[in-house]
Amino acid sequence: MLSRKIIEESNIYLATSTRDPENLPLVIDHGEGVWLYDIDGNKYLDFTSGIGVNNLGWPSHPEVIKIGIEQMQKLAHSAGNDFYNVPQLELAKKLVTYSPGSFQKKVFFSNSGTEAIEASIKLAKATGKKYLIAFLGGFHGRTFGSLSLTASKAIQRSVIGPFMPGVIHVPYPNPYKNPWHINGYEEPDELINRVLEFLEEYVFVHLVPPEEVAGIFFEPIQGEGGYVIPPKNFFPKLQKLASSHGILLIDDEVQMGMGRTGKLFAIENFHIAPDIITLAKALGGGIMPIGATIFRKDLDLKPGMHSNTFGGNALACAIGFKVIDIVKELLPHVNKIGKIFSEELQGLADDVRGIGLAWGLEYNEKKIRDRIIAESFKRGLLLLPAGRSAIRVIPPLVITEEEAKIGLDILKKTVKSVRS
Ligand SMILES: *Cc1c(COP(=O)(O)O)cnc(C)c1O
């Protein structure tokens, strides 16, 4: 039991963070595709994708690794905001081409999701408007600006507050749990109307005039918040409201982008074109940290207003370029395997929701959720929690039908034994 020793020592030397030594005592040694091996030689099937980073499996897709090694031997760090390099330009062109919206766009590169959001905040505030709107249950990162928008778990916001002034949080159209107790599956339009009415009749009447609101930040599907999928018509209606007031829509695709939902960008499922889109996690192929902020060209900042050290480095960008190509080819596969998950997950929780390979299982009791995760781990299946009492079921997109069935079988048996 080498793992136990590493965990004990890690608890001494590593800062306390989100690791859970009780339920998930995993010390990863190496990975192969959808399989992870711990340092004691135990094998696990991964239904977490390293929180949406390893969409192409572990340690990465062979072609991505190949490109990475080649680029590393040529040029890696390249002071991408002070000098120019080709991989950065090529990746920017690809992101502009494939992202929704036929208008002209530009890209700012960084190293993480939270930085991609910070850049969005600057772009939005550069309009001269002061206020930002975000959703309860939303997660946008942990640096000061992003954390000011984040409202996923209260504990994440503790210690550092009070936050950046001017952020207003409103309810997300969560079909399963919302302040109006509307069953959003049976009455999706009613739920959408309540959220929009909250903005128009309460926020814009009592709090801030809409013409002073710079942007609305949202996740197309709330990830940390529990894999919550809003009703289909929500985003088109939100876009109508936003454009009637000249408010920007900022789509945080850090977790749901890059093929997770069966589309390259999750917002494509809802047929709108946001003004700003953020990416990170899976864009780096599980090898390199990278963040990207794609924005309408007219929002561009003045020289010197924003920059960073590592953003746009040739290594991360060459990898990101290859990741997009592979993810695009995988989309039919994601939808095919997604159907299996859609069928097999039914009945395994109090609420089952998902699209593509982004699934959430919600339990009315947190204790049940925690036990399912712990018990699955013992049976060789990796799961991670999301929200107050949900499990995210997010295998790497490269999972085969056979592997999917192995994992779903373990999950079914675990749920049955825990719930009985
Ligand atoms: C993970 C996440 C972030 C933050 O990304 P980091 O790379 O951890 O800074 C932001 N937004 C969403 C939706 C995320 O899932």
PDB file of C-alpha atoms in Angstrom, residues 125-233:
ATOM      1  CA  LYS A 125     -15.698  46.517 -18.797  1.00  0.00           C
ATOM      2  CA  ALA A 126     -13.755  48.292 -21.533  1.00  0.00           C
ATOM      3  CA  THR A 127     -17.177  49.169 -22.967  1.00  0.00           C
ATOM      4  CA  GLY A 128     -17.327  51.660 -20.095  1.00  0.00           C
ATOM      5  CA  LYS A 129     -20.271  49.936 -18.452  1.00  0.00           C
ATOM      6  CA  LYS A 130     -19.857  49.008 -14.794  1.00  0.00           C
ATOM      7  CA  TYR A 131     -22.042  46.028 -13.995  1.00  0.00           C
ATOM      8  CA  LEU A 132     -21.741  42.320 -14.685  1.00  0.00           C
ATOM      9  CA  ILE A 133     -24.420  39.667 -14.327  1.00  0.00           C
ATOM     10  CA  ALA A 134     -23.706  36.029 -13.517  1.00  0.00           C
ATOM     11  CA  PHE A 135     -25.782  33.046 -12.445  1.00  0.00           C
ATOM     12  CA  LEU A 136     -26.226  31.341  -9.111  1.00  0.00           C
ATOM     13  CA  GLY A 137     -24.690  27.883  -9.384  1.00  0.00           C
ATOM     14  CA  GLY A 138     -22.178  29.163 -11.937  1.00  0.00           C
ATOM     15  CA  PHE A 139     -18.436  28.536 -11.749  1.00  0.00           C
ATOM     16  CA  HIS A 140     -15.920  30.750 -13.532  1.00  0.00           C
ATOM     17  CA  GLY A 141     -12.658  30.238 -11.656  1.00  0.00           C
ATOM     18  CA  ARG A 142     -10.866  31.235  -8.496  1.00  0.00           C
ATOM     19  CA  THR A 143      -8.924  34.423  -9.125  1.00  0.00           C
ATOM     20  CA  PHE A 144     -10.471  37.617  -7.781  1.00  0.00           C
ATOM     21  CA  GLY A 145     -12.485  38.722 -10.802  1.00  0.00           C
ATOM     22  CA  SER A 146     -13.577  35.209 -11.782  1.00  0.00           C
ATOM     23  CA  LEU A 147     -14.364  34.297  -8.193  1.00  0.00           C
ATOM     24  CA  SER A 148     -16.526  37.389  -7.956  1.00  0.00           C
ATOM     25  CA  LEU A 149     -18.624  35.866 -10.754  1.00  0.00           C
ATOM     26  CA  THR A 150     -18.491  32.346  -9.327  1.00  0.00           C
ATOM     27  CA  ALA A 151     -21.451  31.348  -7.157  1.00  0.00           C
ATOM     28  CA  SER A 152     -21.199  27.595  -7.104  1.00  0.00           C
ATOM     29  CA  LYS A 153     -20.281  26.643  -3.545  1.00  0.00           C
ATOM     30  CA  ALA A 154     -20.181  29.245  -0.784  1.00  0.00           C
ATOM     31  CA  ILE A 155     -16.992  27.704   0.647  1.00  0.00           C
ATOM     32  CA  GLN A 156     -15.137  28.611  -2.566  1.00  0.00           C
ATOM     33  CA  ARG A 157     -15.897  32.282  -1.902  1.00  0.00           C
ATOM     34  CA  SER A 158     -14.947  32.321   1.750  1.00  0.00           C
ATOM     35  CA  VAL A 159     -11.933  34.218   3.187  1.00  0.00           C
ATOM     36  CA  ILE A 160     -11.200  36.517   0.226  1.00  0.00           C
ATOM     37  CA  GLY A 161     -14.433  38.533   0.023  1.00  0.00           C
ATOM     38  CA  PRO A 162     -15.910  41.131  -0.155  1.00  0.00           C
ATOM     39  CA  PHE A 163     -15.752  40.805  -3.913  1.00  0.00           C
ATOM     40  CA  MET A 164     -15.377  42.942  -7.002  1.00  0.00           C
ATOM     41  CA  PRO A 165     -18.175  45.472  -6.899  1.00  0.00           C
ATOM     42  CA  GLY A 166     -20.846  45.490  -9.569  1.00  0.00           C
ATOM     43  CA  VAL A 167     -21.522  41.758  -9.909  1.00  0.00           C
ATOM     44  CA  ILE A 168     -25.169  40.750  -9.692  1.00  0.00           C
ATOM     45  CA  HIS A 169     -26.138  37.094  -9.369  1.00  0.00           C
ATOM     46  CA  VAL A 170     -29.456  35.837 -10.662  1.00  0.00           C
ATOM     47  CA  PRO A 171     -31.058  32.354 -10.626  1.00  0.00           C
ATOM     48  CA  TYR A 172     -30.093  29.950 -13.415  1.00  0.00           C
ATOM     49  CA  PRO A 173     -32.936  28.143 -15.183  1.00  0.00           C
ATOM     50  CA  ASN A 174     -32.232  24.883 -13.381  1.00  0.00           C
ATOM     51  CA  PRO A 175     -35.136  22.599 -14.350  1.00  0.00           C
ATOM     52  CA  TYR A 176     -34.713  20.416 -11.270  1.00  0.00           C
ATOM     53  CA  LYS A 177     -34.097  22.979  -8.531  1.00  0.00           C
ATOM     54  CA  ASN A 178     -35.129  26.620  -8.880  1.00  0.00           C
ATOM     55  CA  PRO A 179     -36.454  29.293  -6.497  1.00  0.00           C
ATOM     56  CA  TRP A 180     -39.960  29.083  -7.990  1.00  0.00           C
ATOM     57  CA  HIS A 181     -40.289  25.305  -7.593  1.00  0.00           C
ATOM     58  CA  ILE A 182     -41.206  25.015 -11.241  1.00  0.00           C
ATOM     59  CA  ASN A 183     -40.738  21.616 -12.826  1.00  0.00           C
ATOM     60  CA  GLY A 184     -38.579  22.890 -15.642  1.00  0.00           C
ATOM     61  CA  TYR A 185     -38.903  19.680 -17.630  1.00  0.00           C
ATOM     62  CA  GLU A 186     -42.676  19.913 -17.770  1.00  0.00           C
ATOM     63  CA  GLU A 187     -42.836  23.703 -18.014  1.00  0.00           C
ATOM     64  CA  PRO A 188     -39.606  24.876 -19.653  1.00  0.00           C
ATOM     65  CA  ASP A 189     -41.071  28.132 -20.986  1.00  0.00           C
ATOM     66  CA  GLU A 190     -42.482  29.044 -17.601  1.00  0.00           C
ATOM     67  CA  LEU A 191     -39.020  28.586 -16.070  1.00  0.00           C
ATOM     68  CA  ILE A 192     -37.320  30.636 -18.786  1.00  0.00           C
ATOM     69  CA  ASN A 193     -39.865  33.425 -18.395  1.00  0.00           C
ATOM     70  CA  ARG A 194     -39.327  33.591 -14.617  1.00  0.00           C
ATOM     71  CA  VAL A 195     -35.574  34.019 -15.033  1.00  0.00           C
ATOM     72  CA  LEU A 196     -35.934  36.685 -17.727  1.00  0.00           C
ATOM     73  CA  GLU A 197     -38.652  38.420 -15.734  1.00  0.00           C
ATOM     74  CA  PHE A 198     -36.319  38.461 -12.733  1.00  0.00           C
ATOM     75  CA  LEU A 199     -33.808  40.347 -14.846  1.00  0.00           C
ATOM     76  CA  GLU A 200     -36.234  42.750 -16.517  1.00  0.00           C
ATOM     77  CA  GLU A 201     -38.664  43.403 -13.672  1.00  0.00           C
ATOM     78  CA  TYR A 202     -36.405  43.187 -10.640  1.00  0.00           C
ATOM     79  CA  VAL A 203     -32.704  43.622 -11.449  1.00  0.00           C
ATOM     80  CA  PHE A 204     -33.193  46.302 -14.131  1.00  0.00           C
ATOM     81  CA  VAL A 205     -35.921  48.074 -12.164  1.00  0.00           C
ATOM     82  CA  HIS A 206     -34.543  48.009  -8.614  1.00  0.00           C
ATOM     83  CA  LEU A 207     -30.786  47.474  -8.919  1.00  0.00           C
ATOM     84  CA  VAL A 208     -29.162  48.789 -12.093  1.00  0.00           C
ATOM     85  CA  PRO A 209     -30.323  50.356 -15.330  1.00  0.00           C
ATOM     86  CA  PRO A 210     -29.752  47.825 -18.136  1.00  0.00           C
ATOM     87  CA  GLU A 211     -27.712  50.328 -20.140  1.00  0.00           C
ATOM     88  CA  GLU A 212     -25.049  50.188 -17.401  1.00  0.00           C
ATOM     89  CA  VAL A 213     -24.703  46.396 -17.601  1.00  0.00           C
ATOM     90  CA  ALA A 214     -21.638  45.348 -19.589  1.00  0.00           C
ATOM     91  CA  GLY A 215     -22.200  41.627 -19.867  1.00  0.00           C
ATOM     92  CA  ILE A 216     -23.927  38.446 -18.759  1.00  0.00           C
ATOM     93  CA  PHE A 217     -21.578  35.571 -17.918  1.00  0.00           C
ATOM     94  CA  PHE A 218     -22.936  32.042 -18.179  1.00  0.00           C
ATOM     95  CA  GLU A 219     -22.040  28.410 -18.643  1.00  0.00           C
ATOM     96  CA  PRO A 220     -24.058  26.768 -21.437  1.00  0.00           C
ATOM     97  CA  ILE A 221     -24.381  23.846 -19.027  1.00  0.00           C
ATOM     98  CA  GLN A 222     -23.370  24.417 -15.425  1.00  0.00           C
ATOM     99  CA  GLY A 223     -20.432  22.107 -14.690  1.00  0.00           C
ATOM    100  CA  GLU A 224     -19.262  22.567 -11.092  1.00  0.00           C
ATOM    101  CA  GLY A 225     -22.858  23.446 -10.285  1.00  0.00           C
ATOM    102  CA  GLY A 226     -23.937  19.882 -11.055  1.00  0.00           C
ATOM    103  CA  TYR A 227     -24.159  19.388 -14.830  1.00  0.00           C
ATOM    104  CA  VAL A 228     -27.335  21.422 -15.020  1.00  0.00           C
ATOM    105  CA  ILE A 229     -28.878  21.781 -18.485  1.00  0.00           C
ATOM    106  CA  PRO A 230     -31.170  24.765 -19.026  1.00  0.00           C
ATOM    107  CA  PRO A 231     -34.286  24.478 -21.219  1.00  0.00           C
ATOM    108  CA  LYS A 232     -33.467  24.611 -24.943  1.00  0.00           C
ATOM    109  CA  ASN A 233     -35.022  28.012 -25.609  1.00  0.00           C
TER     110      ASN A 233
END
